[in-house]
Every structure is written in structure tokens, then in C-alpha cells.
Coordinates of C-alpha atoms in Angstrom, one line a residue:
M1 CA 95.6 106.5 53.2
S2 CA 92.3 108.3 52.5
S3 CA 91.1 111.4 54.3
E4 CA 87.7 109.7 55.0
P5 CA 87.1 108.8 58.6
Q6 CA 87.5 105.1 59.3
F7 CA 84.5 103.2 60.7
L8 CA 84.3 99.8 62.2
S9 CA 81.9 97.6 60.5
F10 CA 80.0 94.9 62.4
K11 CA 77.0 92.9 61.3
G12 CA 73.8 94.7 62.4
L13 CA 75.7 98.0 63.2
K14 CA 73.7 101.0 62.1
Q15 CA 74.4 104.7 61.9
Y16 CA 72.1 107.6 61.7
T17 CA 72.6 110.4 59.1
P18 CA 70.1 113.3 58.8
E19 CA 69.8 112.8 55.0
D20 CA 69.2 109.0 55.0
G21 CA 68.0 108.2 58.6
W22 CA 69.1 104.9 60.0
G23 CA 71.2 102.8 57.7
Q24 CA 73.8 100.1 57.5
V25 CA 77.3 101.3 58.1
N26 CA 78.6 99.7 54.9
S27 CA 76.0 101.5 52.7
I28 CA 76.8 104.8 54.4
L29 CA 80.5 104.3 53.8
Q30 CA 79.8 103.6 50.1
S31 CA 77.6 106.7 49.8
H32 CA 80.4 108.8 51.3
T33 CA 83.0 107.4 48.9
Q34 CA 80.7 108.1 46.0
Q35 CA 80.2 111.6 47.2
A36 CA 84.0 112.0 47.6
A37 CA 84.5 110.8 44.0
A38 CA 81.9 113.2 42.6
P39 CA 83.1 116.8 41.9
T40 CA 82.3 119.0 44.9
Q41 CA 80.4 122.2 44.5
P42 CA 81.0 125.2 46.6
Q43 CA 79.1 125.1 49.8
H44 CA 77.3 128.1 51.3
F45 CA 78.0 127.9 55.0
N46 CA 75.8 130.8 55.9
A47 CA 72.8 129.4 54.0
V48 CA 70.0 128.1 56.3
P49 CA 68.2 125.1 54.9
E50 CA 64.4 125.5 54.7
N51 CA 61.9 123.2 56.4
V52 CA 64.3 121.8 59.0
P53 CA 62.3 120.7 62.0
T54 CA 63.4 121.6 65.5
L55 CA 63.6 119.0 68.3
T56 CA 60.2 120.1 69.6
E57 CA 58.4 120.0 66.3
T58 CA 56.5 116.9 65.2
P59 CA 55.1 116.3 61.7
D60 CA 51.7 117.5 62.8
S61 CA 53.1 120.8 64.1
M62 CA 54.9 121.5 60.8
S63 CA 51.6 122.5 59.2
G64 CA 51.2 119.2 57.3
Q65 CA 54.4 119.4 55.3
A66 CA 56.1 116.1 54.8
S67 CA 59.8 116.4 55.5
P68 CA 62.4 114.0 54.2
I69 CA 64.5 114.6 57.2
F70 CA 61.9 113.6 59.8
D71 CA 62.5 110.2 61.2
P72 CA 59.7 108.3 63.0
L73 CA 62.2 106.7 65.4
I74 CA 63.2 110.1 66.7
N75 CA 59.5 111.0 67.0
E76 CA 58.9 107.9 69.1
L77 CA 61.9 108.7 71.2
F78 CA 60.6 112.2 72.0
E79 CA 57.2 110.8 72.8
Q80 CA 58.7 108.3 75.2
L81 CA 60.6 111.1 76.8
R82 CA 57.5 113.3 77.2
V83 CA 55.4 110.6 78.9
P84 CA 56.7 109.6 82.3
P85 CA 56.7 105.8 82.9
N86 CA 54.1 104.5 85.2
D87 CA 55.3 101.0 86.0
D88 CA 56.1 99.3 89.3
L89 CA 59.8 99.6 88.7
T90 CA 59.7 103.4 88.5
Q91 CA 57.9 103.6 91.9
T92 CA 60.4 101.0 93.3
W93 CA 63.3 103.1 92.1
R94 CA 61.8 106.2 93.6
T95 CA 61.4 104.4 96.9
I96 CA 65.0 103.2 96.6
A97 CA 66.2 106.7 95.9
A98 CA 64.3 108.1 98.8
E99 CA 65.7 105.4 101.1
V100 CA 69.3 106.0 99.9
N101 CA 68.8 109.7 100.6
L102 CA 67.6 108.9 104.1
L103 CA 70.4 106.4 104.6
T104 CA 72.9 109.1 103.5
E105 CA 71.4 111.6 106.0
R106 CA 71.4 109.0 108.8
M107 CA 75.0 108.0 108.1
A108 CA 76.1 111.7 108.2
L109 CA 74.2 112.1 111.5
Q110 CA 75.9 108.9 112.8
R111 CA 79.4 110.3 111.8
E112 CA 78.5 113.6 113.5
L113 CA 77.3 111.8 116.7
Q114 CA 80.5 109.6 116.7
E115 CA 82.6 112.7 116.4
R116 CA 80.7 114.3 119.3
L117 CA 81.0 111.0 121.3
H118 CA 84.8 111.0 120.6
K119 CA 85.1 114.6 121.8
L120 CA 83.0 113.8 124.9
E121 CA 85.2 110.7 125.7
H122 CA 88.3 112.9 125.3
E123 CA 86.8 115.5 127.6
L124 CA 85.9 112.8 130.2
V125 CA 89.4 111.5 130.2
N126 CA 90.8 115.0 130.6
L127 CA 88.3 115.7 133.4
R128 CA 89.2 112.4 135.2
G129 CA 92.9 113.3 135.0
T130 CA 92.1 116.8 136.4
I131 CA 90.1 115.3 139.3
L132 CA 92.8 112.8 140.1
S133 CA 95.4 115.6 140.0
H134 CA 93.3 117.7 142.4
L135 CA 92.8 114.7 144.7
S136 CA 96.5 114.1 144.7
D137 CA 97.0 117.8 145.7
V138 CA 94.4 117.4 148.5
Q139 CA 96.1 114.2 149.7
Q140 CA 99.5 115.9 149.8
A141 CA 98.0 118.9 151.7
A142 CA 96.3 116.5 154.2
D143 CA 99.6 114.5 154.6
Q144 CA 101.4 117.8 155.4
Q145 CA 98.7 118.8 157.8
L146 CA 98.9 115.3 159.5
S147 CA 102.7 115.6 159.6
S148 CA 102.4 119.1 161.2
A149 CA 99.8 117.8 163.7
R150 CA 102.0 114.8 164.7
L151 CA 105.0 117.1 165.0
R152 CA 103.0 119.6 167.2
A153 CA 101.7 116.6 169.3
E154 CA 105.2 115.4 169.8
V155 CA 106.5 118.8 170.6
S156 CA 103.6 119.4 173.0
A157 CA 104.2 116.0 174.7
L158 CA 107.9 116.7 175.0
A159 CA 107.2 120.2 176.4
Q160 CA 104.8 118.7 178.9
T161 CA 107.2 116.1 180.2
K162 CA 110.0 118.7 180.5
L163 CA 107.7 121.2 182.2
S164 CA 106.4 118.6 184.6
A165 CA 109.9 117.5 185.4
K166 CA 110.9 121.1 186.2
L167 CA 107.8 121.7 188.3
K168 CA 108.2 118.5 190.4
P169 CA 110.5 118.9 193.5

């Protein structure tokens, strides 16, 4: 197997190389195989090539020099990136993004309110239980007082009948 990287080749598939620009994959593969067959010269890795444009440079800003590396498709791409689109879809997407943000905020608020409602319902259930417990305690105390009052009434009635029996001749 060769040490060359393997590429998939489809009809219409293009590849960009800095030396050649956009080209067919098959022609790029052939140029790579021709370069591999040619004797290689030592490369200078520290050498900086001259007249290499940066991403922000355009052919006009390079002081009129024509560069073989410059690709007009790249220039068009950067121009499109610099100019914001002004169509209806952009405004619609901005509106959608704002509405999605608002929806997200409202859903978070809804979750928070549901959690608070759940806590309030739990507190209400506990408070009802506490009130019922206190009412039960009051009922027991009232029942004890009623029992004591009945017992006192019976004792009083019994004492009255015995006392009246002793006091009658």
C-alpha cells in the first residue's frame, strides 16, 4: 500500500489546495502522485514564504501585487461574511430567536412557580393536619371537662338527696 492518503472520488467532488485553488479530486491525486515520483528536495521548515496574503487582506490591499495563491471564491466568501444579510428571513429568524428566549424564560418562571405552588400545597396540607390535631386536642379537653361536670353534677345531686334525707325528720 502507498503512503499517500486515500481519497474518495465522486463525480463533481472538488478539493481546495493553496497552490492550485479549487480542482477535481482526480487531478489533485495525479499531481500528488507525480510529486511523489519526482525526487524530493530538502524543505526549509523555518522559511517563511513571501507575498502570502492573510485572511483580512484582499488583492487591493496587497498594494496591487497579483498573487497566484489568491482565490476569488475565498474573496467572495469573506465579502459575504462582512456584509450582514438584510432579507426577510434574517428578521424572521431574529424574531424567532427572541421568542424562543422569551419562551425559555417563561418556562423557567413556570417551573419556579410550580415548585412554589407544590411547596405551598405541602405547607397547606401540613397546616390542615396541625389544625385538625389541635381541634382533636380541644375536643378531648372539652370531653374531659364535660365528664367532670357531669360527675360533679351527679355527686352534687347525690349529696343533696342524702343531705335532705338526713335533715328530714
